[in-house]
Tab-separated table of C-alpha atoms in Angstrom:
chain	number	residue	atom	x	y	z
A	929	UNK	CA	43.203	-28.124	-46.552
A	930	UNK	CA	39.862	-30.020	-46.260
A	931	UNK	CA	37.380	-30.146	-49.103
A	932	UNK	CA	33.796	-30.570	-47.899
A	933	UNK	CA	30.688	-31.716	-49.761
A	934	UNK	CA	27.437	-30.344	-48.356
A	935	UNK	CA	23.810	-31.123	-49.299
A	936	UNK	CA	21.248	-28.426	-48.728
A	937	UNK	CA	17.578	-27.834	-49.407
A	938	UNK	CA	15.941	-24.413	-49.742
A	939	UNK	CA	12.708	-22.674	-50.543
A	940	UNK	CA	13.705	-20.296	-53.269
A	941	UNK	CA	10.850	-17.853	-52.880
A	942	UNK	CA	12.890	-15.142	-51.093
A	943	UNK	CA	16.107	-15.568	-53.078
A	944	UNK	CA	17.493	-14.521	-56.443
A	945	UNK	CA	18.632	-18.089	-57.189
A	946	UNK	CA	21.495	-19.904	-55.544
A	947	UNK	CA	24.437	-17.976	-56.952
A	948	UNK	CA	25.883	-14.960	-55.182
A	949	UNK	CA	24.645	-11.572	-56.294
A	950	UNK	CA	25.955	-8.100	-55.880
A	951	UNK	CA	22.680	-6.255	-55.639
A	952	UNK	CA	20.338	-9.043	-54.536
A	953	UNK	CA	20.422	-11.979	-52.129
A	954	UNK	CA	21.274	-15.403	-53.474
A	955	UNK	CA	21.238	-18.498	-51.199
A	956	UNK	CA	25.016	-18.558	-51.594
A	957	UNK	CA	25.318	-15.052	-49.993
A	958	UNK	CA	23.614	-16.390	-46.821
A	959	UNK	CA	25.520	-19.676	-46.734
A	960	UNK	CA	28.951	-18.100	-47.196
A	961	UNK	CA	28.198	-15.579	-44.527
A	962	UNK	CA	27.231	-18.251	-41.995
A	963	UNK	CA	30.090	-20.647	-42.918
A	964	UNK	CA	32.513	-17.731	-42.515
A	965	UNK	CA	31.073	-17.074	-39.069
A	966	UNK	CA	31.308	-20.782	-38.157
A	967	UNK	CA	34.881	-21.319	-39.403
A	968	UNK	CA	36.286	-17.887	-38.542
A	969	UNK	CA	37.563	-17.240	-42.129
A	970	UNK	CA	36.060	-16.129	-45.432
A	971	UNK	CA	34.576	-19.064	-47.335
A	972	UNK	CA	34.039	-19.417	-51.057
A	973	UNK	CA	31.331	-21.940	-51.960
A	974	UNK	CA	31.065	-23.827	-55.280
A	975	UNK	CA	27.449	-24.599	-56.109
A	976	UNK	CA	26.355	-27.500	-58.381
A	977	UNK	CA	24.363	-25.196	-60.648
A	978	UNK	CA	22.821	-21.799	-61.037
A	979	UNK	CA	19.101	-21.726	-60.253
A	980	UNK	CA	16.647	-19.006	-61.267
A	981	UNK	CA	14.905	-16.660	-58.903
A	982	UNK	CA	12.086	-18.471	-57.055
A	983	UNK	CA	13.331	-21.991	-58.000
A	984	UNK	CA	13.478	-24.407	-55.046
A	985	UNK	CA	15.822	-27.254	-54.127
A	986	UNK	CA	14.980	-30.508	-52.372
A	987	UNK	CA	18.653	-31.407	-52.730
A	988	UNK	CA	21.386	-29.075	-53.828
A	989	UNK	CA	25.098	-29.765	-53.497
A	990	UNK	CA	27.900	-27.294	-52.833
A	991	UNK	CA	31.526	-27.796	-51.935
A	992	UNK	CA	34.023	-25.589	-50.136
A	993	UNK	CA	37.511	-25.665	-48.743
A	994	UNK	CA	38.453	-24.898	-45.151
A	995	UNK	CA	41.465	-25.322	-42.824
A	996	UNK	CA	39.215	-25.358	-39.806
A	997	UNK	CA	39.035	-28.706	-37.912
A	998	UNK	CA	35.280	-28.421	-37.060
A	999	UNK	CA	33.664	-31.925	-37.395
A	1000	UNK	CA	31.095	-32.401	-40.187
A	1001	UNK	CA	28.272	-33.047	-37.689
A	1002	UNK	CA	28.909	-29.687	-36.031
A	1003	UNK	CA	28.780	-27.943	-39.404
A	1004	UNK	CA	25.266	-29.403	-39.988
A	1005	UNK	CA	24.055	-28.500	-36.496
A	1006	UNK	CA	25.802	-25.095	-36.382
A	1007	UNK	CA	24.648	-24.030	-39.830
A	1008	UNK	CA	21.044	-25.129	-39.181
A	1009	UNK	CA	20.906	-23.018	-36.011
A	1010	UNK	CA	22.421	-19.982	-37.861
A	1011	UNK	CA	20.497	-20.212	-41.180
A	1012	UNK	CA	17.034	-18.784	-41.750
A	1013	UNK	CA	14.089	-21.189	-41.763
A	1014	UNK	CA	14.020	-21.432	-45.607
A	1015	UNK	CA	17.457	-22.961	-45.943
A	1016	UNK	CA	18.423	-26.286	-44.445
A	1017	UNK	CA	21.685	-28.253	-44.353
A	1018	UNK	CA	20.934	-31.959	-44.912
A	1019	UNK	CA	24.450	-33.419	-44.687
A	1020	UNK	CA	28.175	-32.638	-44.758
A	1021	UNK	CA	31.047	-35.045	-45.548
A	1022	UNK	CA	34.722	-34.981	-46.317
A	1023	UNK	CA	35.377	-35.115	-50.114
A	1024	UNK	CA	38.388	-35.819	-52.273
A	1025	UNK	CA	40.696	-32.844	-53.021
A	1026	UNK	CA	39.524	-32.738	-56.645
A	1027	UNK	CA	35.821	-32.903	-55.862
A	1028	UNK	CA	33.879	-29.904	-57.166
A	1029	UNK	CA	30.108	-29.649	-56.744
A	1030	UNK	CA	29.601	-28.456	-60.353
A	1031	UNK	CA	32.237	-30.211	-62.372
A	1032	UNK	CA	32.008	-33.539	-60.584
A	1033	UNK	CA	28.269	-33.676	-60.984
A	1034	UNK	CA	27.202	-36.598	-63.308
A	1035	UNK	CA	23.461	-35.885	-63.499
A	1036	UNK	CA	20.598	-33.905	-62.075
A	1037	UNK	CA	16.926	-34.641	-61.555
A	1038	UNK	CA	14.398	-31.785	-61.679
A	1039	UNK	CA	10.773	-31.840	-60.658
A	1040	UNK	CA	8.118	-29.427	-61.870
A	1041	UNK	CA	4.943	-29.316	-59.725
A	1042	UNK	CA	1.563	-28.297	-61.072
A	1043	UNK	CA	-1.538	-27.919	-58.928
A	1044	UNK	CA	-4.332	-28.887	-61.333
A	1045	UNK	CA	-7.687	-27.899	-59.816
A	1046	UNK	CA	-10.089	-25.001	-60.111
A	1047	UNK	CA	-9.297	-23.294	-56.805
A	1048	UNK	CA	-5.953	-22.144	-55.561
A	1049	UNK	CA	-4.210	-23.822	-52.657
A	1050	UNK	CA	-3.207	-21.094	-50.158
A	1051	UNK	CA	-0.367	-23.301	-48.891
A	1052	UNK	CA	1.165	-23.848	-52.366
A	1053	UNK	CA	1.055	-20.404	-53.896
A	1054	UNK	CA	4.850	-20.211	-54.307
A	1055	UNK	CA	5.436	-23.983	-54.415
A	1056	UNK	CA	3.546	-25.158	-57.526
A	1057	UNK	CA	2.176	-23.722	-60.715
A	1058	UNK	CA	-1.652	-23.292	-60.340
A	1059	UNK	CA	-3.176	-24.608	-63.580
A	1060	UNK	CA	-6.980	-24.649	-63.384
A	1061	UNK	CA	-7.638	-26.060	-66.890
A	1062	UNK	CA	-7.818	-29.638	-68.131
A	1063	UNK	CA	-4.460	-31.374	-68.264
A	1064	UNK	CA	-3.923	-34.473	-70.418
A	1065	UNK	CA	-0.895	-35.863	-68.605
A	1066	UNK	CA	-0.848	-39.068	-70.699
A	1067	UNK	CA	-0.541	-37.057	-73.901
A	1068	UNK	CA	2.123	-34.819	-72.334
A	1069	UNK	CA	4.126	-37.820	-71.080
A	1070	UNK	CA	4.026	-39.444	-74.561
A	1071	UNK	CA	5.251	-36.249	-76.194
A	1072	UNK	CA	7.935	-35.758	-73.563
A	1073	UNK	CA	9.571	-39.052	-74.604
A	1074	UNK	CA	10.934	-37.133	-77.598
A	1075	UNK	CA	13.159	-35.226	-75.185
A	1076	UNK	CA	14.811	-38.504	-74.040
A	1077	UNK	CA	18.202	-39.212	-75.559
A	1078	UNK	CA	21.068	-37.013	-76.738
A	1079	UNK	CA	19.988	-33.878	-78.573
A	1080	UNK	CA	21.061	-30.262	-79.253
A	1081	UNK	CA	18.673	-28.329	-76.988
A	1082	UNK	CA	19.282	-24.878	-78.452
A	1083	UNK	CA	15.525	-24.534	-79.058
A	1084	UNK	CA	14.837	-25.165	-75.407
A	1085	UNK	CA	17.413	-22.784	-74.019
A	1086	UNK	CA	16.901	-19.239	-72.735
A	1087	UNK	CA	18.801	-16.582	-74.759
A	1088	UNK	CA	21.242	-15.812	-71.979
A	1089	UNK	CA	23.864	-18.525	-72.649
A	1090	UNK	CA	23.590	-19.386	-76.302
A	1091	UNK	CA	27.346	-19.590	-76.741
A	1092	UNK	CA	28.106	-22.826	-74.952
A	1093	UNK	CA	27.732	-26.367	-76.239
A	1094	UNK	CA	24.015	-27.145	-76.248
A	1095	UNK	CA	24.103	-30.916	-76.536
A	1096	UNK	CA	22.634	-32.676	-73.498
A	1097	UNK	CA	21.373	-36.208	-72.726
A	1098	UNK	CA	18.053	-36.719	-71.094
A	1099	UNK	CA	17.741	-40.078	-69.313
A	1100	UNK	CA	14.042	-40.005	-68.503
A	1101	UNK	CA	10.944	-37.683	-68.497
A	1102	UNK	CA	8.120	-39.052	-66.434
A	1103	UNK	CA	4.819	-37.488	-65.307
A	1104	UNK	CA	3.113	-38.679	-62.094
A	1105	UNK	CA	-0.339	-37.668	-61.021
A	1106	UNK	CA	-1.500	-37.833	-57.382
A	1107	UNK	CA	-5.016	-36.432	-57.097
A	1108	UNK	CA	-4.624	-32.774	-58.140
A	1109	UNK	CA	-0.918	-32.643	-57.956
A	1110	UNK	CA	0.958	-33.277	-61.182
A	1111	UNK	CA	4.731	-33.965	-60.986
A	1112	UNK	CA	6.930	-33.770	-64.088
A	1113	UNK	CA	10.225	-35.531	-63.360
A	1114	UNK	CA	13.248	-35.202	-65.677
A	1115	UNK	CA	16.790	-36.472	-65.287
A	1116	UNK	CA	19.725	-35.530	-67.471
A	1117	UNK	CA	23.454	-35.171	-67.545
A	1118	UNK	CA	23.052	-31.389	-67.606
A	1119	UNK	CA	20.570	-28.653	-68.375
A	1120	UNK	CA	20.877	-25.394	-70.276
A	1121	UNK	CA	19.651	-22.071	-68.954
A	1122	UNK	CA	15.866	-22.244	-68.516
A	1123	UNK	CA	15.817	-25.636	-70.265
A	1124	UNK	CA	13.436	-27.449	-67.887
A	1125	UNK	CA	11.067	-24.475	-67.845
A	1126	UNK	CA	10.961	-24.281	-71.623
A	1127	UNK	CA	10.400	-28.087	-71.916
A	1128	UNK	CA	7.501	-27.892	-69.422
A	1129	UNK	CA	6.118	-24.798	-71.205
A	1130	UNK	CA	6.255	-26.704	-74.478
A	1131	UNK	CA	4.290	-29.644	-73.007
A	1132	UNK	CA	1.684	-27.195	-71.721
A	1133	UNK	CA	1.429	-25.751	-75.235
A	1134	UNK	CA	0.934	-29.315	-76.558
A	1135	UNK	CA	-1.776	-29.844	-73.894
A	1136	UNK	CA	-3.479	-26.648	-75.068
A	1137	UNK	CA	-3.325	-27.574	-78.764
A	1138	UNK	CA	-0.963	-24.690	-79.506
A	1139	UNK	CA	1.629	-27.202	-80.640
A	1140	UNK	CA	1.104	-30.668	-82.162
A	1141	UNK	CA	1.856	-33.733	-79.921
A	1142	UNK	CA	4.615	-34.873	-82.275
A	1143	UNK	CA	6.213	-31.449	-82.804
A	1144	UNK	CA	9.220	-31.839	-80.420
A	1145	UNK	CA	11.600	-33.610	-82.847
A	1146	UNK	CA	11.125	-30.824	-85.468
A	1147	UNK	CA	11.585	-28.111	-82.822
A	1148	UNK	CA	14.811	-29.800	-81.672
A	1149	UNK	CA	16.175	-29.993	-85.250
A	1150	UNK	CA	15.333	-26.352	-86.057
A	1151	UNK	CA	17.551	-25.000	-83.207
A	1152	UNK	CA	15.217	-22.070	-82.888
A	1153	UNK	CA	13.966	-20.968	-79.456
A	1154	UNK	CA	10.933	-19.276	-81.045
A	1155	UNK	CA	9.418	-22.585	-82.081
A	1156	UNK	CA	9.183	-24.004	-78.562
A	1157	UNK	CA	6.602	-23.120	-75.939
A	1158	UNK	CA	6.850	-20.394	-73.367
A	1159	UNK	CA	9.262	-20.401	-70.411
A	1160	UNK	CA	6.944	-21.615	-67.636
A	1161	UNK	CA	6.958	-19.822	-64.253
A	1162	UNK	CA	9.905	-20.587	-61.955
A	1163	UNK	CA	8.025	-21.189	-58.710
A	1164	UNK	CA	6.915	-24.784	-59.637
A	1165	UNK	CA	10.525	-25.930	-60.288
A	1166	UNK	CA	12.682	-27.994	-57.885
A	1167	UNK	CA	16.176	-29.244	-58.202
A	1168	UNK	CA	15.273	-32.623	-56.758
A	1169	UNK	CA	18.441	-34.740	-56.765
A	1170	UNK	CA	22.052	-34.424	-57.789
A	1171	UNK	CA	24.157	-37.427	-58.774
A	1172	UNK	CA	27.901	-37.892	-58.298
B	865	UNK	CA	-31.939	-10.665	-48.300
B	866	UNK	CA	-29.752	-13.646	-49.123
B	867	UNK	CA	-27.695	-15.439	-46.488
B	868	UNK	CA	-24.588	-17.094	-47.955
B	869	UNK	CA	-22.412	-19.856	-46.493
B	870	UNK	CA	-18.804	-19.749	-47.713
B	871	UNK	CA	-15.932	-22.193	-47.165
B	872	UNK	CA	-12.418	-20.819	-47.278
B	873	UNK	CA	-8.854	-22.008	-46.687
B	874	UNK	CA	-5.971	-19.843	-45.666
B	875	UNK	CA	-2.327	-19.851	-44.745
B	876	UNK	CA	-2.326	-17.909	-41.496
B	877	UNK	CA	1.359	-16.902	-41.530
B	878	UNK	CA	0.736	-13.289	-42.566
B	879	UNK	CA	-2.456	-12.678	-40.586
B	880	UNK	CA	-3.394	-11.884	-37.032
B	881	UNK	CA	-5.937	-14.641	-36.999
B	882	UNK	CA	-9.276	-14.636	-38.830
B	883	UNK	CA	-11.132	-11.951	-36.885
B	884	UNK	CA	-11.056	-8.355	-37.970
B	885	UNK	CA	-8.551	-6.131	-36.174
B	886	UNK	CA	-8.213	-2.408	-35.831
B	887	UNK	CA	-4.391	-2.185	-35.834
B	888	UNK	CA	-3.490	-5.415	-37.583
B	889	UNK	CA	-4.725	-7.451	-40.529
B	890	UNK	CA	-7.035	-10.396	-39.907
B	891	UNK	CA	-8.205	-12.647	-42.747
B	892	UNK	CA	-11.675	-11.113	-42.213
B	893	UNK	CA	-10.354	-7.620	-43.108
B	894	UNK	CA	-9.303	-8.809	-46.495
B	895	UNK	CA	-12.402	-10.916	-47.171
B	896	UNK	CA	-14.821	-8.109	-46.215
B	897	UNK	CA	-12.909	-5.664	-48.388
B	898	UNK	CA	-13.045	-7.912	-51.469
B	899	UNK	CA	-16.696	-8.960	-50.876
B	900	UNK	CA	-17.616	-5.322	-50.566
B	901	UNK	CA	-15.884	-4.619	-53.821
B	902	UNK	CA	-17.696	-7.527	-55.536
B	903	UNK	CA	-21.211	-6.754	-54.215
B	904	UNK	CA	-20.890	-2.944	-54.264
B	905	UNK	CA	-21.919	-2.548	-50.626
B	906	UNK	CA	-20.212	-2.944	-47.222
B	907	UNK	CA	-20.258	-6.563	-46.099
B	908	UNK	CA	-20.172	-7.897	-42.513
B	909	UNK	CA	-18.859	-11.452	-42.270
B	910	UNK	CA	-19.597	-13.920	-39.442
B	911	UNK	CA	-16.692	-16.345	-38.946
B	912	UNK	CA	-17.109	-19.805	-37.409
B	913	UNK	CA	-14.422	-19.189	-34.813
B	914	UNK	CA	-11.550	-16.937	-33.772
B	915	UNK	CA	-8.155	-18.293	-34.668
B	916	UNK	CA	-4.794	-17.200	-33.251
B	917	UNK	CA	-2.057	-15.366	-35.196
B	918	UNK	CA	-0.291	-17.801	-37.485
B	919	UNK	CA	-2.909	-20.566	-37.247
B	920	UNK	CA	-4.002	-21.990	-40.649
B	921	UNK	CA	-7.285	-23.231	-42.000
B	922	UNK	CA	-7.858	-26.078	-44.439
B	923	UNK	CA	-11.585	-25.405	-44.037
B	924	UNK	CA	-13.072	-22.395	-42.379
B	925	UNK	CA	-16.677	-21.293	-42.722
B	926	UNK	CA	-18.069	-17.810	-42.693
B	927	UNK	CA	-21.549	-16.510	-43.515
B	928	UNK	CA	-22.747	-13.137	-44.696
B	929	UNK	CA	-25.913	-11.397	-45.914
B	930	UNK	CA	-26.208	-9.595	-49.188
B	931	UNK	CA	-29.015	-8.170	-51.396
B	932	UNK	CA	-26.829	-8.538	-54.519
B	933	UNK	CA	-27.991	-11.130	-57.063
B	934	UNK	CA	-24.530	-12.300	-57.991
B	935	UNK	CA	-24.551	-16.152	-58.473
B	936	UNK	CA	-22.561	-18.245	-55.955
B	937	UNK	CA	-20.200	-19.523	-58.675
B	938	UNK	CA	-19.268	-15.969	-59.540
B	939	UNK	CA	-18.513	-15.188	-55.911
B	940	UNK	CA	-16.047	-18.100	-55.824
B	941	UNK	CA	-14.331	-17.121	-59.080
B	942	UNK	CA	-14.521	-13.385	-58.427
B	943	UNK	CA	-13.126	-13.636	-54.896
B	944	UNK	CA	-10.342	-16.022	-55.941
B	945	UNK	CA	-9.137	-13.552	-58.569
B	946	UNK	CA	-9.299	-10.641	-56.055
B	947	UNK	CA	-7.886	-12.399	-52.970
B	948	UNK	CA	-4.111	-12.731	-52.263
B	949	UNK	CA	-2.512	-16.128	-52.884
B	950	UNK	CA	-2.678	-17.185	-49.225
B	951	UNK	CA	-6.516	-17.064	-49.015
B	952	UNK	CA	-8.708	-19.295	-51.188
B	953	UNK	CA	-12.487	-19.561	-51.482
B	954	UNK	CA	-13.465	-23.251	-51.728
B	955	UNK	CA	-17.237	-22.972	-52.131
B	956	UNK	CA	-20.267	-20.722	-51.689
B	957	UNK	CA	-23.905	-21.782	-51.298
B	958	UNK	CA	-27.286	-20.248	-50.319
B	959	UNK	CA	-28.078	-20.861	-46.685
B	960	UNK	CA	-31.294	-20.653	-44.567
B	961	UNK	CA	-32.041	-17.204	-43.088
B	962	UNK	CA	-31.111	-18.350	-39.622
B	963	UNK	CA	-27.808	-19.980	-40.562
B	964	UNK	CA	-24.824	-18.449	-38.726
B	965	UNK	CA	-21.292	-19.758	-39.250
B	966	UNK	CA	-20.488	-19.616	-35.531
B	967	UNK	CA	-23.784	-20.472	-33.791
B	968	UNK	CA	-24.899	-23.173	-36.278
B	969	UNK	CA	-21.539	-24.984	-36.077
B	970	UNK	CA	-22.018	-28.466	-34.481
B	971	UNK	CA	-18.354	-29.492	-34.318
B	972	UNK	CA	-14.817	-28.702	-35.460
B	973	UNK	CA	-11.822	-30.813	-36.292
B	974	UNK	CA	-8.358	-29.435	-35.670
B	975	UNK	CA	-5.022	-30.850	-36.886
B	976	UNK	CA	-1.670	-30.135	-35.301
B	977	UNK	CA	1.370	-30.951	-37.528
B	978	UNK	CA	4.761	-31.861	-36.155
B	979	UNK	CA	7.854	-32.368	-38.321
B	980	UNK	CA	9.776	-34.913	-36.290
B	981	UNK	CA	13.300	-35.211	-37.738
B	982	UNK	CA	16.735	-33.746	-36.912
B	983	UNK	CA	16.928	-31.240	-39.806
B	984	UNK	CA	14.488	-28.487	-40.610
B	985	UNK	CA	12.331	-28.621	-43.719
B	986	UNK	CA	12.741	-25.278	-45.488
B	987	UNK	CA	9.250	-25.778	-47.065
B	988	UNK	CA	7.444	-26.278	-43.736
B	989	UNK	CA	9.024	-23.604	-41.535
B	990	UNK	CA	5.647	-21.862	-40.912
B	991	UNK	CA	3.456	-24.986	-41.580
B	992	UNK	CA	4.540	-27.458	-38.870
B	993	UNK	CA	6.260	-27.490	-35.484
B	994	UNK	CA	9.841	-28.649	-35.968
B	995	UNK	CA	10.481	-31.120	-33.098
B	996	UNK	CA	13.945	-32.764	-33.503
B	997	UNK	CA	13.719	-35.069	-30.431
B	998	UNK	CA	12.292	-38.583	-29.934
B	999	UNK	CA	8.474	-38.617	-30.033
B	1000	UNK	CA	6.548	-41.575	-28.568
B	1001	UNK	CA	3.362	-41.116	-30.494
B	1002	UNK	CA	1.775	-44.312	-29.138
B	1003	UNK	CA	2.270	-43.103	-25.533
B	1004	UNK	CA	0.884	-39.703	-26.501
B	1005	UNK	CA	-2.147	-41.204	-28.219
B	1006	UNK	CA	-2.958	-43.391	-25.243
B	1007	UNK	CA	-2.711	-40.386	-22.862
B	1008	UNK	CA	-4.806	-38.236	-25.204
B	1009	UNK	CA	-7.752	-40.630	-24.767
B	1010	UNK	CA	-8.299	-38.960	-21.412
B	1011	UNK	CA	-9.416	-35.817	-23.253
B	1012	UNK	CA	-12.187	-37.748	-24.982
B	1013	UNK	CA	-15.640	-37.226	-23.495
B	1014	UNK	CA	-17.341	-34.337	-21.709
B	1015	UNK	CA	-15.084	-32.394	-19.316
B	1016	UNK	CA	-14.530	-28.946	-17.838
B	1017	UNK	CA	-11.415	-27.814	-19.766
B	1018	UNK	CA	-10.537	-24.819	-17.570
B	1019	UNK	CA	-7.037	-26.280	-17.023
B	1020	UNK	CA	-6.554	-26.373	-20.850
B	1021	UNK	CA	-7.700	-22.840	-21.556
B	1022	UNK	CA	-5.664	-19.704	-22.090
B	1023	UNK	CA	-6.320	-17.045	-19.464
B	1024	UNK	CA	-8.070	-14.677	-21.887
B	1025	UNK	CA	-11.643	-16.066	-21.628
B	1026	UNK	CA	-11.965	-17.741	-18.261
B	1027	UNK	CA	-15.458	-16.343	-17.710
B	1028	UNK	CA	-17.481	-18.490	-20.109
B	1029	UNK	CA	-18.729	-21.997	-19.602
B	1030	UNK	CA	-15.720	-24.287	-19.931
B	1031	UNK	CA	-17.406	-27.643	-20.523
B	1032	UNK	CA	-16.747	-29.171	-23.917
B	1033	UNK	CA	-17.078	-32.601	-25.475
B	1034	UNK	CA	-14.213	-34.154	-27.355
B	1035	UNK	CA	-15.338	-36.869	-29.798
B	1036	UNK	CA	-11.889	-38.273	-30.733
B	1037	UNK	CA	-8.190	-37.528	-30.430
B	1038	UNK	CA	-6.032	-39.501	-32.893
B	1039	UNK	CA	-2.373	-39.401	-33.756
B	1040	UNK	CA	-1.171	-40.441	-37.211
B	1041	UNK	CA	2.432	-40.819	-38.285
B	1042	UNK	CA	3.570	-40.726	-41.861
B	1043	UNK	CA	7.340	-40.986	-42.012
B	1044	UNK	CA	8.603	-37.832	-40.249
B	1045	UNK	CA	5.242	-36.063	-40.213
B	1046	UNK	CA	3.066	-36.490	-37.096
B	1047	UNK	CA	-0.547	-35.381	-37.236
B	1048	UNK	CA	-2.615	-34.924	-34.064
B	1049	UNK	CA	-6.268	-34.868	-34.975
B	1050	UNK	CA	-8.945	-33.766	-32.510
B	1051	UNK	CA	-12.661	-33.285	-33.020
B	1052	UNK	CA	-14.990	-31.639	-30.517
B	1053	UNK	CA	-18.253	-29.678	-30.210
B	1054	UNK	CA	-16.189	-26.571	-29.393
B	1055	UNK	CA	-12.856	-25.463	-28.184
B	1056	UNK	CA	-11.856	-22.845	-25.592
B	1057	UNK	CA	-9.214	-20.193	-26.250
B	1058	UNK	CA	-5.809	-21.909	-26.898
B	1059	UNK	CA	-7.356	-25.268	-25.918
B	1060	UNK	CA	-5.876	-27.355	-28.753
B	1061	UNK	CA	-2.481	-25.761	-28.267
B	1062	UNK	CA	-2.438	-26.461	-24.493
B	1063	UNK	CA	-3.659	-30.067	-25.086
B	1064	UNK	CA	-0.819	-30.670	-27.592
B	1065	UNK	CA	1.689	-28.981	-25.340
B	1066	UNK	CA	0.563	-31.231	-22.471
B	1067	UNK	CA	1.100	-34.348	-24.620
B	1068	UNK	CA	4.615	-33.019	-25.500
B	1069	UNK	CA	5.304	-32.638	-21.746
B	1070	UNK	CA	4.130	-36.276	-21.277
B	1071	UNK	CA	6.479	-37.316	-24.093
B	1072	UNK	CA	9.352	-35.549	-22.402
B	1073	UNK	CA	8.571	-37.019	-18.967
B	1074	UNK	CA	7.687	-33.673	-17.476
B	1075	UNK	CA	4.177	-34.961	-16.788
B	1076	UNK	CA	3.087	-38.548	-16.011
B	1077	UNK	CA	1.250	-40.401	-18.872
B	1078	UNK	CA	-1.869	-40.756	-16.650
B	1079	UNK	CA	-1.869	-37.164	-15.380
B	1080	UNK	CA	-4.593	-35.690	-17.635
B	1081	UNK	CA	-7.654	-36.683	-15.491
B	1082	UNK	CA	-6.124	-35.062	-12.421
B	1083	UNK	CA	-5.235	-31.895	-14.412
B	1084	UNK	CA	-8.818	-31.708	-15.712
B	1085	UNK	CA	-10.301	-32.083	-12.150
B	1086	UNK	CA	-8.017	-29.433	-10.690
B	1087	UNK	CA	-9.305	-26.706	-13.079
B	1088	UNK	CA	-5.870	-25.064	-12.821
B	1089	UNK	CA	-4.095	-23.910	-16.020
B	1090	UNK	CA	-0.719	-24.047	-14.274
B	1091	UNK	CA	-0.870	-27.841	-14.020
B	1092	UNK	CA	-1.130	-28.466	-17.772
B	1093	UNK	CA	1.736	-28.236	-20.322
B	1094	UNK	CA	2.816	-25.193	-22.194
B	1095	UNK	CA	0.826	-23.542	-24.981
B	1096	UNK	CA	2.503	-25.000	-28.055
B	1097	UNK	CA	3.390	-22.764	-31.025
B	1098	UNK	CA	0.559	-21.612	-33.263
B	1099	UNK	CA	2.103	-22.258	-36.659
B	1100	UNK	CA	1.494	-26.062	-36.578
B	1101	UNK	CA	-2.232	-25.662	-35.967
B	1102	UNK	CA	-4.905	-26.049	-38.658
B	1103	UNK	CA	-8.659	-25.726	-38.421
B	1104	UNK	CA	-9.244	-28.785	-40.581
B	1105	UNK	CA	-13.035	-29.274	-40.885
B	1106	UNK	CA	-16.186	-27.600	-39.638
B	1107	UNK	CA	-19.389	-29.561	-39.187
B	1108	UNK	CA	-22.986	-28.216	-39.549
């Protein structure tokens, strides 16, 4: 039995996240269907993480087992000719038997894109948050440094998965500005449900004076979701890199 | 009566070009509807050019007359809140009585975008031509210089409007390459139906050895559409700037 590691990129606009759904279409539904067609047998894919509806991926990893002898290069070419235009296979390689896209993942980098100008960009409507007001990215980047390190992120987690261990380690949180495009870049060993979106929403609240610039340590200690900012829209969020 | 000059940008994917249609939706249909709502009276818009289905605009100019006293800034803000996400109003200003977006236009610049890499980009499916084969952009740029100057472009015109005068002046034709993204940039005093798409298609034929690198002068002289390359896909084309 071969175990294959595949990198993919997708525009999440038309999908209910990566994971397979019963009553909606996840990216996984499409990928399993096309892989099954290509290998002639049902395929079960293991994704590196769940992503929310509308979230994009510049690099997303999944693994799957197959007995078929099809070369990796043919999987890339075959899948890219079968898949719709908003899903792309970047690479495919043989992996060790115990490799698992989710459990073997050491870290992930997310990017949140904000278009910061008065008028909308008709080409980025579903690809970046349109924020027409002043944005103090230096203030936000300073505050964001309080996320870095190992913390219990209960306050920055959506209510859906409160049960699991909520301690995560953030390696860096940077903000880059290129003309009107603001990029928030965060890398960590793992992220709770909605965690990046709540962190970005909290920095927006700090920008708007709804929270103090030094409020993040207190919000972390309180372990109370109600103290953080709002969950920012999904369509500006990208899983940007996965590390193994 | 006021005469207003408006700059707009739109993603053409969901529209049958700019011009108003009876049985399909042009960008103009949407803009006239929203302007009518804003000014309380039917509005007739004059666009700077027709564009094909799927063609985009980074800058497109239209003009319209109104008796309403609404300030220009309110038109920009009001329209942007009424318009769908794929159409944006960039600016609005008072124009002279005899200004007409089409007849006053002195020149236009078009951009054609090619994504030149093996794998698709799920974020650019409708925004650039995906061309996975080798592209000799230096060869293409040298050949394209034969378009520059004043010529009869009958050979580079779609069959739909053969009747009109086919002499146009091309000011420049440049090709820029930024990693995998190739940008063909052409400015002229006017363009015939499909002209940019046939010029780009001809350069692709030259790249592929289907036409000789020095064949353009002969094709121009022959005034025969059949000698030029194919009409390249619309979804890589952008009206990039309009000059008055």
